[in-house]
Coordinates of C-alpha atoms and ligand atoms in Angstrom, one line a residue:
X1207 CA -0.1 0.0 -0.1
X1208 CA 1.2 3.4 -1.0
X1209 CA 1.0 5.9 1.8
X1210 CA 1.6 9.4 1.9
X1211 CA 3.9 10.5 4.6
X1212 CA 3.4 14.1 6.6
X1213 CA 6.4 14.7 8.2
X1214 CA 4.7 16.6 10.5
X1215 CA 1.9 14.8 11.5
X1216 CA 2.9 11.1 12.0
X1217 CA 5.6 9.3 14.1
X1218 CA 7.4 7.1 11.6
X1219 CA 10.3 4.6 12.6
X1220 CA 13.3 5.1 10.4
X1221 CA 15.9 2.4 9.4
X1222 CA 19.1 3.8 7.8
X1223 CA 21.0 1.9 4.8
X1224 CA 22.2 -1.0 6.9
X1225 CA 18.9 -1.7 8.7
X1226 CA 17.0 -1.4 5.4
X1227 CA 19.8 -3.9 4.0
X1228 CA 19.2 -6.6 7.3
X1229 CA 15.2 -6.0 6.8
X1230 CA 15.2 -6.6 3.1
X1231 CA 17.1 -9.8 3.7
X1232 CA 15.0 -11.0 6.1
X1233 CA 12.3 -10.2 4.1
X1234 CA 13.9 -12.2 1.0
X1235 CA 14.2 -15.2 3.5
X1236 CA 10.5 -15.3 4.2
X1237 CA 9.8 -15.7 0.1
X1238 CA 7.1 -12.9 0.2
X1239 CA 4.7 -13.3 -2.7
X1240 CA 5.0 -11.5 -4.9
X1241 CA 8.4 -10.5 -4.7
X1242 CA 9.7 -7.7 -3.5
X1243 CA 11.1 -6.4 -6.4
X1244 CA 7.7 -7.0 -8.5
X1245 CA 6.5 -5.1 -5.6
X1246 CA 8.3 -1.8 -5.6
X1247 CA 7.5 -1.9 -9.5
X1248 CA 3.6 -2.2 -9.0
X1249 CA 4.2 0.4 -5.7
X1250 CA 5.9 2.8 -8.5
X1251 CA 3.6 1.7 -11.2
X1252 CA 0.7 3.0 -9.1
X1253 CA 2.1 6.5 -7.9
X1254 CA 2.8 7.7 -11.4
X1255 CA -0.3 7.0 -12.6
X1256 CA -2.2 9.0 -9.8
X1257 CA 0.6 11.8 -10.2
X1258 CA 0.1 12.0 -13.9
X1259 CA -2.8 10.4 -15.0
X1260 CA -2.5 12.6 -18.4
X1261 CA 1.3 12.0 -19.1
X1262 CA 2.2 11.8 -23.0
X1263 CA 5.4 10.4 -21.6
X1264 CA 6.9 8.7 -18.8
X1265 CA 10.2 8.3 -18.9
X1266 CA 12.1 6.1 -16.6
X1267 CA 15.6 6.7 -16.1
X1268 CA 17.0 3.1 -14.6
X1269 CA 20.5 3.0 -13.5
X1270 CA 23.1 -0.1 -13.1
X1271 CA 21.4 -1.2 -9.8
X1272 CA 18.4 -3.2 -8.2
X1273 CA 17.1 0.5 -7.9
X1274 CA 17.1 1.1 -11.8
X1275 CA 15.1 -3.0 -11.2
X1276 CA 12.3 -1.0 -9.7
X1277 CA 12.3 1.4 -12.5
X1278 CA 12.4 -1.5 -15.1
X1279 CA 9.6 -3.4 -13.2
X1280 CA 7.6 -0.3 -13.3
X1281 CA 8.2 0.3 -16.8
X1282 CA 6.9 -3.6 -17.6
X1283 CA 3.7 -2.7 -15.9
X1284 CA 2.9 0.8 -17.6
X1285 CA 3.8 -0.4 -20.7
X1286 CA 1.3 -3.9 -20.5
X1287 CA -1.3 -0.9 -19.0
X1288 CA -1.0 0.5 -22.2
X1289 CA 0.9 3.5 -21.0
X1290 CA 3.3 5.9 -22.8
X1291 CA 6.7 4.5 -20.4
X1292 CA 10.3 4.3 -22.3
X1293 CA 13.4 3.4 -20.5
X1294 CA 17.1 5.0 -20.7
X1295 CA 19.1 2.3 -19.2
X1296 CA 22.5 3.5 -17.7
X1297 CA 24.2 0.2 -17.0
X1298 CA 25.3 -3.0 -18.9
X1299 CA 22.4 -4.9 -18.9
X1300 CA 25.0 -7.9 -19.1
X1301 CA 26.0 -6.7 -15.6
X1302 CA 22.5 -6.1 -13.7
X1303 CA 22.3 -8.0 -10.7
X1304 CA 19.9 -10.7 -10.7
X1305 CA 16.8 -9.6 -9.7
X1306 CA 17.0 -6.5 -12.1
X1307 CA 17.9 -8.7 -15.1
X1308 CA 14.6 -10.4 -14.8
X1309 CA 12.9 -7.3 -14.8
X1310 CA 14.5 -5.9 -18.0
X1311 CA 13.4 -9.6 -19.5
X1312 CA 10.1 -8.5 -18.1
X1313 CA 10.2 -4.8 -19.8
X1314 CA 11.7 -6.1 -22.9
X1315 CA 8.8 -9.0 -23.2
X1316 CA 6.5 -5.9 -22.7
X1317 CA 7.6 -3.9 -25.6
X1318 CA 9.1 -1.1 -23.7
X1319 CA 11.2 1.0 -25.8
X1320 CA 14.7 1.5 -24.4
X1321 CA 16.1 5.1 -25.7
X1322 CA 19.3 6.6 -26.4
X1323 CA 19.1 10.7 -24.6
X1324 CA 19.2 12.0 -28.2
X1325 CA 15.8 10.4 -28.6
X1326 CA 14.4 12.0 -25.0
X1327 CA 11.1 13.8 -25.7
X1328 CA 10.5 17.5 -24.6
X1329 CA 8.5 16.8 -21.2
X1330 CA 5.8 18.7 -20.2
X1331 CA 4.2 19.7 -17.0
X1332 CA 2.0 16.6 -17.1
X1333 CA 4.7 14.1 -17.9
X1334 CA 6.9 12.4 -15.7
X1335 CA 10.4 11.3 -14.9
X1336 CA 11.1 8.5 -13.1
X1337 CA 13.9 8.7 -11.4
X1338 CA 15.3 5.1 -10.7
X1339 CA 19.0 5.5 -11.5
X1340 CA 20.5 5.0 -7.9
X1341 CA 19.1 3.9 -4.0
X1342 CA 20.7 2.7 -1.4
X1343 CA 23.5 1.5 -2.9
X1344 CA 24.5 5.0 -4.6
X1345 CA 26.1 8.2 -2.9
X1346 CA 29.6 6.1 -2.8
X1347 CA 31.6 8.1 -5.6
X1348 CA 31.1 10.3 -8.3
X1349 CA 29.1 9.8 -10.6
X1350 CA 30.7 9.4 -14.1
X1351 CA 29.8 8.4 -17.7
X1352 CA 26.3 7.1 -18.9
X1353 CA 25.1 7.9 -15.6
X1354 CA 26.4 11.6 -14.9
X1355 CA 25.0 12.1 -18.8
X1356 CA 21.4 11.3 -17.1
X1357 CA 21.6 12.7 -14.0
X1358 CA 22.4 16.2 -15.6
X1359 CA 19.3 15.5 -18.2
X1360 CA 16.9 15.3 -15.6
X1361 CA 18.3 18.3 -14.0
X1362 CA 17.5 20.0 -16.9
X1363 CA 13.6 19.0 -17.3
X1364 CA 10.5 20.4 -16.6
X1365 CA 8.4 17.2 -15.9
X1366 CA 7.8 16.7 -12.5
X1367 CA 10.2 13.6 -10.9
X1368 CA 9.4 10.6 -8.9
X1369 CA 12.5 9.3 -7.1
X1370 CA 12.4 5.7 -6.4
X1371 CA 13.4 5.0 -3.2
X1372 CA 15.9 7.9 -2.6
X1373 CA 16.3 11.0 -5.1
X1374 CA 19.7 9.5 -6.9
X1375 CA 22.5 10.9 -5.1
X1376 CA 21.0 11.5 -1.6
X1377 CA 22.9 9.7 1.1
X1378 CA 20.0 7.6 2.9
X1379 CA 21.7 8.0 6.7
X1380 CA 23.0 11.3 6.5
X1381 CA 20.9 13.6 3.9
X1382 CA 24.1 14.3 2.6
X1383 CA 23.6 15.5 -1.1
X1384 CA 26.8 13.3 -1.8
X1385 CA 26.5 13.9 -5.5
X1386 CA 26.5 17.8 -5.3
X1387 CA 24.6 19.4 -8.0
X1388 CA 23.9 16.2 -9.6
X1389 CA 21.9 14.9 -6.9
X1390 CA 18.3 14.7 -7.9
X1391 CA 16.0 17.1 -6.8
X1392 CA 12.7 15.4 -7.2
X1393 CA 9.3 16.5 -6.2
X1394 CA 8.3 12.9 -5.1
X1395 CA 9.8 10.3 -3.4
X1396 CA 8.4 6.8 -3.0
X1397 CA 10.8 4.9 -0.4
X1398 CA 10.3 1.2 -0.4
X1399 CA 10.7 -1.2 2.8
X1400 CA 11.8 1.6 4.9
X1401 CA 11.7 5.0 5.6
X1402 CA 15.6 6.5 5.5
X1403 CA 16.3 9.1 7.8
X1404 CA 18.1 11.3 5.2
X1405 CA 14.7 11.5 3.7
X1406 CA 14.1 14.4 6.9
X1407 CA 17.3 15.9 7.9
X1408 CA 20.3 17.7 6.5
X1409 CA 19.3 18.5 2.7
X1410 CA 16.9 15.7 2.5
X1411 CA 13.7 17.7 2.8
X1412 CA 15.0 19.5 0.0
X1413 CA 16.1 16.8 -2.2
X1414 CA 13.0 14.5 -1.2
X1415 CA 9.9 16.6 -1.8
X1416 CA 6.7 14.9 -1.1
X1417 CA 7.6 11.9 0.5
X1418 CA 5.5 8.4 0.4
X1419 CA 6.2 4.8 1.6
X1420 CA 5.0 1.7 0.2
X1421 CA 6.4 -1.4 2.9
X1422 CA 6.2 -3.9 0.4
X1423 CA 4.1 -6.3 2.5
X1424 CA 6.9 -6.5 5.1
X1425 CA 5.0 -5.1 8.0
X1426 CA 2.6 -8.4 7.8
X1427 CA 5.8 -9.9 8.5
X1428 CA 6.4 -8.3 11.7
X1429 CA 9.7 -6.7 10.7
X1430 CA 8.7 -3.2 11.0
X1431 CA 7.2 -1.6 14.4
X1432 CA 4.3 0.4 14.0
X1433 CA 4.6 2.8 17.0
X1434 CA 7.4 3.8 19.3
X1435 CA 7.2 0.7 22.2
X1436 CA 8.6 -2.9 22.5
X1437 CA 10.8 -3.7 19.3
X1438 CA 10.2 -7.6 19.4
X1439 CA 11.3 -9.4 16.9
X1440 CA 11.3 -6.3 14.7
X1441 CA 13.9 -4.5 13.0
X1442 CA 14.8 -1.9 15.3
X1443 CA 14.6 1.4 14.2
X1444 CA 17.7 3.9 13.8
X1445 CA 15.5 6.5 14.7
X1446 CA 12.4 7.8 14.8
X1447 CA 10.6 10.4 13.1
X1448 CA 8.7 12.8 15.0
X1449 CA 5.0 13.9 14.1
X1450 CA 2.3 15.5 15.9
X1451 CA 2.7 15.2 19.2
X1452 CA -0.7 16.8 20.4
X1453 CA -3.0 13.8 19.4
X1454 CA -0.5 11.2 20.7
X1455 CA -2.7 10.4 23.4
X1456 CA -5.0 12.1 25.5
X1457 CA -5.1 14.6 28.0
X1458 CA -3.6 13.8 31.8
X1459 CA -4.8 15.5 34.5
X1460 CA -1.9 17.1 36.5
X1461 CA -1.7 15.9 40.1
X1462 CA -2.9 18.7 43.0
X1463 CA -0.5 20.2 45.0
X1464 CA 2.5 17.8 43.8
X1465 CA 5.0 17.7 47.5
X1466 CA 8.4 18.4 46.9
X1467 CA 10.4 15.1 47.0
X1468 CA 7.3 13.3 45.8
X1469 CA 8.8 10.5 43.8
X1470 CA 7.0 10.5 40.4
X1471 CA 7.7 7.2 38.1
X1472 CA 10.3 8.0 35.9
X1473 CA 8.8 5.9 33.2
X1474 CA 8.5 7.2 29.5
X1475 CA 5.0 9.2 29.2
X1476 CA 4.4 9.7 25.5
X1477 CA 2.0 12.7 25.7
X1478 CA 1.9 13.5 29.2
X1479 CA 3.1 17.3 28.5
X1480 CA -0.3 17.2 26.7
X1481 CA -2.3 18.2 30.3
X1482 CA -5.1 20.6 30.9
X1483 CA -4.9 22.6 34.3
X1484 CA -7.2 21.7 37.0
X1485 CA -9.1 24.9 38.7
X1486 CA -7.5 24.3 42.4
X1487 CA -4.0 24.2 40.8
X1488 CA -1.9 27.8 41.4
X1489 CA 1.7 29.1 40.0
X1490 CA 3.6 27.3 42.0
X1491 CA 2.6 23.8 40.7
X1492 CA 4.1 24.9 37.5
X1493 CA 7.4 25.6 38.6
X1494 CA 10.0 28.7 38.5
X1495 CA 12.0 29.3 35.2
X1496 CA 14.9 31.6 35.7
X1497 CA 16.9 32.8 32.3
X1498 CA 20.2 34.0 32.9
X1499 CA 21.5 35.4 29.6
X1500 CA 21.4 38.6 27.9
X1501 CA 24.8 40.4 28.4
X1502 CA 25.3 44.2 27.0
X1503 CA 23.6 44.5 23.8
X1504 CA 22.1 41.3 23.6
X1505 CA 19.4 41.6 26.2
X1506 CA 16.4 40.9 23.5
X1507 CA 17.9 37.1 23.4
X1508 CA 17.5 36.7 27.0
X1509 CA 13.8 38.5 26.9
X1510 CA 12.7 36.3 24.3
X1511 CA 14.0 32.7 26.2
X1512 CA 11.7 34.4 29.4
X1513 CA 8.8 35.0 27.3
X1514 CA 9.0 31.7 25.6
X1515 CA 9.5 29.9 29.2
X1516 CA 6.2 31.8 30.2
X1517 CA 4.2 30.9 27.3
X1518 CA 5.0 27.9 27.7
X1519 CA 3.3 27.5 31.3
X1520 CA 5.9 28.1 33.6
X1521 CA 4.6 29.3 37.2
X1522 CA 7.2 32.3 37.4
X1523 CA 9.7 33.6 35.4
X1524 CA 12.9 35.6 36.3
X1525 CA 14.9 37.0 33.7
X1526 CA 18.3 37.8 35.0
X1527 CA 20.5 39.7 32.5
X1528 CA 24.3 39.7 32.9
X1529 CA 24.4 43.0 31.9
X1530 CA 24.1 44.6 35.4
X1531 CA 22.8 48.0 33.7
X1532 CA 20.3 46.3 31.6
X1533 CA 16.4 46.9 31.9
X1534 CA 14.4 46.5 34.7
X1535 CA 11.1 45.5 33.1
X1536 CA 10.0 44.0 30.1
X1537 CA 7.3 46.6 29.2
X1538 CA 5.2 43.8 26.5
X1539 CA 5.4 41.4 29.3
X1540 CA 5.5 42.7 33.0
X1541 CA 4.6 39.4 34.7
X1542 CA 8.3 38.6 33.9
X1543 CA 10.1 39.4 37.0
X1544 CA 13.7 40.7 37.1
X1545 CA 16.6 39.3 39.3
X1546 CA 20.4 39.8 39.2
X1547 CA 22.3 36.8 38.7
X1548 CA 23.9 37.7 42.0
X1549 CA 20.4 37.1 44.3
X1550 CA 20.5 33.8 42.8
X1551 CA 21.6 31.6 46.1
X1552 CA 22.1 27.3 45.9
X1553 CA 18.7 27.2 47.8
X1554 CA 17.0 29.5 45.4
X1555 CA 18.9 27.7 42.5
X1556 CA 17.8 24.3 43.6
X1557 CA 14.3 24.8 43.1
X1558 CA 14.1 26.1 39.4
X1559 CA 14.6 25.3 35.6
X1560 CA 17.2 27.2 34.5
X1561 CA 17.7 28.1 30.8
X1562 CA 21.2 29.7 30.3
X1563 CA 23.2 31.4 27.5
X1564 CA 20.8 33.1 25.3
X1565 CA 22.9 36.6 24.5
X1566 CA 25.3 35.6 27.8
X1567 CA 28.5 36.8 25.9
X1568 CA 31.6 36.0 27.5
X1569 CA 29.9 36.7 30.6
X1570 CA 28.3 33.7 30.8
X1571 CA 31.1 31.8 31.7
X1572 CA 31.7 33.7 34.7
X1573 CA 28.1 32.2 36.2
X1574 CA 28.2 28.9 34.6
X1575 CA 30.3 26.9 37.5
X1576 CA 27.5 28.2 39.7
X1577 CA 24.6 26.5 37.5
X1578 CA 26.0 23.5 36.7
X1579 CA 26.4 22.8 40.4
X1580 CA 22.7 23.4 42.0
X1581 CA 19.9 23.8 38.9
X1582 CA 18.5 20.4 39.2
X1583 CA 17.2 21.0 35.3
X1584 CA 19.5 23.2 33.1
X1585 CA 18.8 24.5 29.3
X1586 CA 22.0 25.8 27.6
X1587 CA 22.1 27.5 25.0
X1588 CA 24.4 29.9 22.5
X1589 CA 27.1 31.4 24.5
X1590 CA 26.8 28.8 27.3
X1591 CA 27.6 26.2 24.6
X1592 CA 30.7 28.6 23.5
X1593 CA 31.8 28.6 27.1
X1594 CA 31.5 25.1 27.7
X1595 CA 33.4 24.5 24.8
X1596 CA 36.3 26.9 25.4
X1597 CA 36.6 25.2 29.0
X1598 CA 37.3 21.6 30.1
X1599 CA 36.4 22.5 33.5
X1600 CA 33.3 23.5 33.0
X1601 CA 32.6 20.3 30.0
X1602 CA 33.7 18.2 33.2
X1603 CA 30.9 19.8 35.4
X1604 CA 28.7 19.4 32.8
X1605 CA 29.3 15.6 32.8
X1606 CA 29.2 15.1 36.2
X1607 CA 25.5 16.4 36.6
X1608 CA 24.1 13.1 35.2
X1609 CA 25.7 11.2 37.7
X1610 CA 24.0 14.0 40.5
X1611 CA 20.4 13.2 39.4
X1612 CA 20.6 16.4 38.0
X1613 CA 19.2 16.3 34.1
X1614 CA 21.1 18.7 31.3
X1615 CA 19.8 19.7 27.7
X1616 CA 22.1 21.4 24.9
X1617 CA 20.7 22.9 21.8
X1618 CA 23.3 23.7 19.7
X1619 CA 23.2 24.8 15.9
X1620 CA 25.9 22.6 13.5
X1621 CA 28.8 25.5 14.7
X1622 CA 28.0 25.0 18.1
X1623 CA 28.0 21.1 18.3
X1624 CA 31.1 21.3 16.3
X1625 CA 32.8 23.4 18.8
X1626 CA 32.0 20.9 21.5
X1627 CA 32.8 18.1 19.3
X1628 CA 36.4 19.8 18.3
X1629 CA 35.5 19.3 15.0
X1630 CA 33.8 21.5 12.0
X1631 CA 30.5 21.9 10.8
X1632 CA 30.9 19.8 8.0
X1633 CA 31.8 16.9 9.6
X1634 CA 28.5 17.6 12.1
X1635 CA 26.2 18.1 8.9
X1636 CA 27.9 14.9 7.1
X1637 CA 25.9 13.0 9.7
X1638 CA 24.2 14.7 11.9
X1639 CA 22.4 11.7 13.9
X1640 CA 26.1 10.6 14.8
X1641 CA 27.0 13.8 15.7
X1642 CA 24.1 14.3 18.1
X1643 CA 24.7 10.7 19.7
X1644 CA 28.4 11.4 19.9
X1645 CA 27.7 14.6 21.8
X1646 CA 24.9 13.2 24.0
X1647 CA 26.9 10.7 24.7
X1648 CA 30.2 12.6 25.5
X1649 CA 28.3 15.2 27.8
X1650 CA 25.3 13.1 29.0
X1651 CA 22.8 15.6 27.8
X1652 CA 20.2 15.7 25.7
X1653 CA 21.0 17.0 22.5
X1654 CA 19.0 19.1 20.4
X1655 CA 21.0 19.5 16.6
X1656 CA 19.4 22.4 15.1
X1657 CA 19.2 22.8 11.6
X1658 CA 16.6 21.3 8.8
X1659 CA 15.6 17.9 11.2
X1660 CA 16.4 18.8 13.8
X1661 CA 18.0 15.9 16.1
X1662 CA 16.7 14.8 19.3
X1663 CA 19.7 12.6 21.0
X1664 CA 19.5 11.5 24.8
X1665 CA 21.9 8.7 25.8
X1666 CA 20.6 5.3 25.5
X1667 CA 17.5 6.5 23.5
X1668 CA 16.5 5.9 20.1
X1669 CA 16.8 9.7 18.5
X1670 CA 14.1 11.7 17.0
X1671 CA 14.4 13.7 13.8
X1672 CA 12.0 16.2 13.8
X1673 CA 9.0 16.4 11.4
X1674 CA 8.1 19.6 11.9
X1675 CA 8.9 23.1 10.9
X1676 CA 9.6 25.0 7.4
X1677 CA 12.3 28.1 6.9
X1678 CA 10.5 30.6 8.6
X1679 CA 12.2 29.7 11.7
X1680 CA 15.8 30.6 10.1
X1681 CA 16.0 34.1 11.7
X1682 CA 17.1 35.5 14.4
X1683 CA 16.0 34.9 17.7
X1684 CA 14.1 31.6 17.3
X1685 CA 17.2 29.6 19.0
X1686 CA 16.5 31.5 21.9
X1687 CA 12.8 30.9 22.0
X1688 CA 13.7 27.2 21.6
X1689 CA 16.2 27.3 24.6
X1690 CA 13.0 29.0 27.0
X1691 CA 10.3 27.0 25.6
X1692 CA 12.2 23.5 26.6
X1693 CA 12.6 25.2 30.0
X1694 CA 9.3 26.7 30.4
X1695 CA 7.5 22.9 29.0
X1696 CA 10.5 21.1 31.3
X1697 CA 8.9 23.2 34.4
X1698 CA 5.1 23.3 33.7
X1699 CA 5.4 19.2 32.9
X1700 CA 6.5 18.7 36.6
X1701 CA 2.7 19.5 37.6
X1702 CA 2.2 15.9 35.9
X1703 CA 1.7 12.8 38.2
X1704 CA 4.0 11.4 35.6
X1705 CA 6.2 13.8 34.4
X1706 CA 7.7 13.4 31.0
X1707 CA 10.9 11.9 30.6
X1708 CA 13.9 14.2 29.1
X1709 CA 13.8 12.5 25.7
X1710 CA 10.0 12.8 24.9
X1711 CA 9.9 16.1 26.9
X1712 CA 12.6 17.8 24.5
X1713 CA 11.1 15.9 21.7
X1714 CA 8.1 17.2 22.3
X1715 CA 9.0 20.9 22.6
X1716 CA 11.1 20.8 19.7
X1717 CA 8.2 19.6 17.9
X1718 CA 5.8 22.2 19.0
X1719 CA 8.2 24.9 18.4
X1720 CA 8.7 24.2 14.8
X1721 CA 5.2 23.3 14.4
X1722 CA 4.3 27.1 15.4
X1723 CA 5.9 27.9 12.0
X1724 CA 3.8 25.8 10.2
X1725 CA 0.9 26.9 12.2
X1726 CA 1.4 30.7 11.4
X1727 CA 1.9 30.4 7.3
X1728 CA 3.9 33.0 6.9
X1729 CA 7.3 32.7 4.9
X1730 CA 9.2 34.2 7.7
X1731 CA 8.5 34.2 11.7
X1732 CA 10.2 36.9 13.9
X1733 CA 10.7 35.3 17.2
X1734 CA 8.8 37.6 19.3
X1735 CA 5.7 36.7 17.0
X1736 CA 6.7 33.4 17.2
X1737 CA 6.4 33.3 21.1
X1738 CA 3.0 34.6 20.5
X1739 CA 1.7 31.8 18.2
X1740 CA 3.4 29.4 21.1
X1741 CA 1.6 31.0 24.0
X1742 CA -1.6 29.5 21.5
X1743 CA -0.1 25.7 22.1
X1744 CA 0.7 26.6 25.6
X1745 CA -2.9 27.3 26.3
X1746 CA -4.2 24.6 24.3
X1747 CA -1.9 22.2 26.1
X1748 CA -2.4 23.4 29.1
X1749 CA -5.2 25.8 29.8
X1750 CA -8.0 23.7 28.5
X1751 CA -9.8 24.1 31.4
X1752 CA -9.6 27.8 32.4
X1753 CA -8.1 29.4 29.7
X1754 CA -5.0 30.6 29.8
X1755 CA -5.4 33.5 32.1
X1756 CA -8.0 31.3 34.1
X1757 CA -8.0 31.9 37.8
X1758 CA -5.8 29.6 38.6
X1759 CA -3.0 30.8 36.4
X1760 CA -0.7 33.9 37.4
Ligands
NAX296 N1 16.7 -6.5 -3.7 C1 16.0 -6.2 -4.2 O1 14.6 -7.5 -4.5 C2 15.2 -5.0 -3.8 C3 15.7 -3.8 -3.9 N2 15.3 -2.9 -3.9 C4 15.9 -2.1 -4.3 O2 17.1 -2.0 -4.4 C5 18.1 -0.8 -4.6 C6 19.2 -0.8 -3.8 O3 20.0 -1.6 -4.7 P1 21.4 -1.8 -4.6 O4 22.0 -2.3 -3.9 O5 21.8 -2.6 -6.1 O6 22.3 -0.4 -5.2 P2 21.4 0.8 -6.2 O7 20.7 0.5 -7.3 O8 21.4 1.9 -5.5 O9 23.2 1.3 -6.8 C7 24.2 0.2 -7.2 C8 24.7 0.3 -8.2 O10 24.9 1.4 -8.5 C9 26.5 1.8 -8.8 N3 26.7 3.1 -8.6 C10 26.3 3.8 -7.2 N4 27.3 5.2 -6.9 C11 27.6 4.9 -9.1 C12 28.1 6.0 -9.2 N5 28.5 7.4 -8.5 N6 28.5 5.7 -10.8 C13 28.4 5.3 -11.6 N7 27.8 3.9 -10.5 C14 27.5 3.9 -9.6 C15 27.0 0.6 -8.3 O11 28.1 0.0 -8.9 C16 26.0 -0.6 -8.3 O12 26.0 -0.9 -9.4 C17 17.0 0.1 -3.2 O13 17.1 1.2 -3.4 C18 15.4 -0.2 -3.8 O14 15.5 0.4 -4.6 C19 13.8 -2.8 -3.4 O15 13.3 -2.3 -4.1 C20 13.7 -3.7 -2.7 C21 13.8 -5.2 -3.3
K297 K1 16.6 6.9 -7.2

């Protein structure tokens, strides 16, 4: 069955190249009927007909491996159905793998014309190009000869492109455009057997277009898990695509007056952050957030983080600017309270969720050691991360928190992640999932590696690839809002009988933050406006009973 994947709306298991090959081998051993390649060809045929029902030409570019075999199988079926499919074969027919050779034979028997590039018909918007050049086995070396010629020809066409399994040249594990400018930019990608992480992070979203999936019947074999949970005999996912958090489970009523020291069971509570405010709760139920940042000239970053924490449902939000001459009030949000960093004692810090670094400049380094020692819940962003990267003692202090039961989230963009890992940005972006996991293990933290398809990694957990968001968030201040939003959600989650675990909570916050860009529906969403959109989400999640300004609220 071909299904459309809406990345922001569905959770889905993602399998990298090695996991997909294992799954394929297990599926082939079960001798499925029809055989996998024939099922793949049928899926390509179905989608091609749905996308281009009035095509005068369907041109299948078939490569030298089994991806080409899928294309040949589809061409054979289309031709048998009386459709105008032709094939450009870029590979030696005598050296095709066995399955692809059998598909070539079927295409020949169906009367499929095999064309030279010079005979390519002029294609229009109603026609279709099928990219069956490279799939899982591509991307390892530069394209040459007939393959390079076909990729060049494809890039110059105006007809829509349907990529089979992966856009040719896109690395299925990392989302890197491994063939540079020749990497196919598809309008649609039909993933086969599995969704690959590379479709949703790095350059993947821009190259894949609309993603479709056909599991070729292997879901019936129990080889793929349908939702997060015990994985049993299924092939363990490499990562999870994070879809609509809010729809995951029914609302949960928060506990009344949780007492300090109450032991909450630490089990993953999916969707537990989607709660409603009980009438008798008070601001103390939702905890305090302290935002420490805003050095001279950078107060705005800390204000944005504080506003976001407040919008997320924290009970009280303290703004502690690092510039002593900084503002004494946020006139647009007088609810925020100002407190000098020197006024924080170890005792008061121990009650707070701390968000540190937004616009912190060099001044953050001086206060970081105290925050690392005392804050039970700590979100580090921007200059706090640069300070940690530059100072081995701070790195050790961050790492040591986990063994004391203190939890930390770091939210680097790729350059900050590179500084923390001691490598360059290119290395981080070349494998974002691996970089985030390495950083999580090295620092003992949950890591949000920002960028297209943000990664959420936590030691011992399967990472999430965030599915929501648009480039409307690519503007100054969105990161500050995210850090504050995570802190605020974390704090508000304390009111739940079962607070969500950190991995789940962080993924939920990342999803809702990026989803706001889709909700707003604007090409660019300025950070202060983003907070206002998020405030609506916070109200939906926490205020259904009373509304955001109900009697229990501020
Ligand atoms: N075997 C089967 O029954 C199935 C195969 N499937 C398809 O098979 C694909 C994987 O097939 P393969 O492992 O054969 O890999 P590919 O078909 O992706 O490509 C491998 C071939 O391309 C060549 N190649 C790679 N990079 C090149 C370059 N830069 N220049 C020139 N040649 C290059 C390799 O030498 C090899 O011949 C999947 O992506 C999927 O489309 C799926 O349909 C599932 C079923
Ligand atoms: K392809």
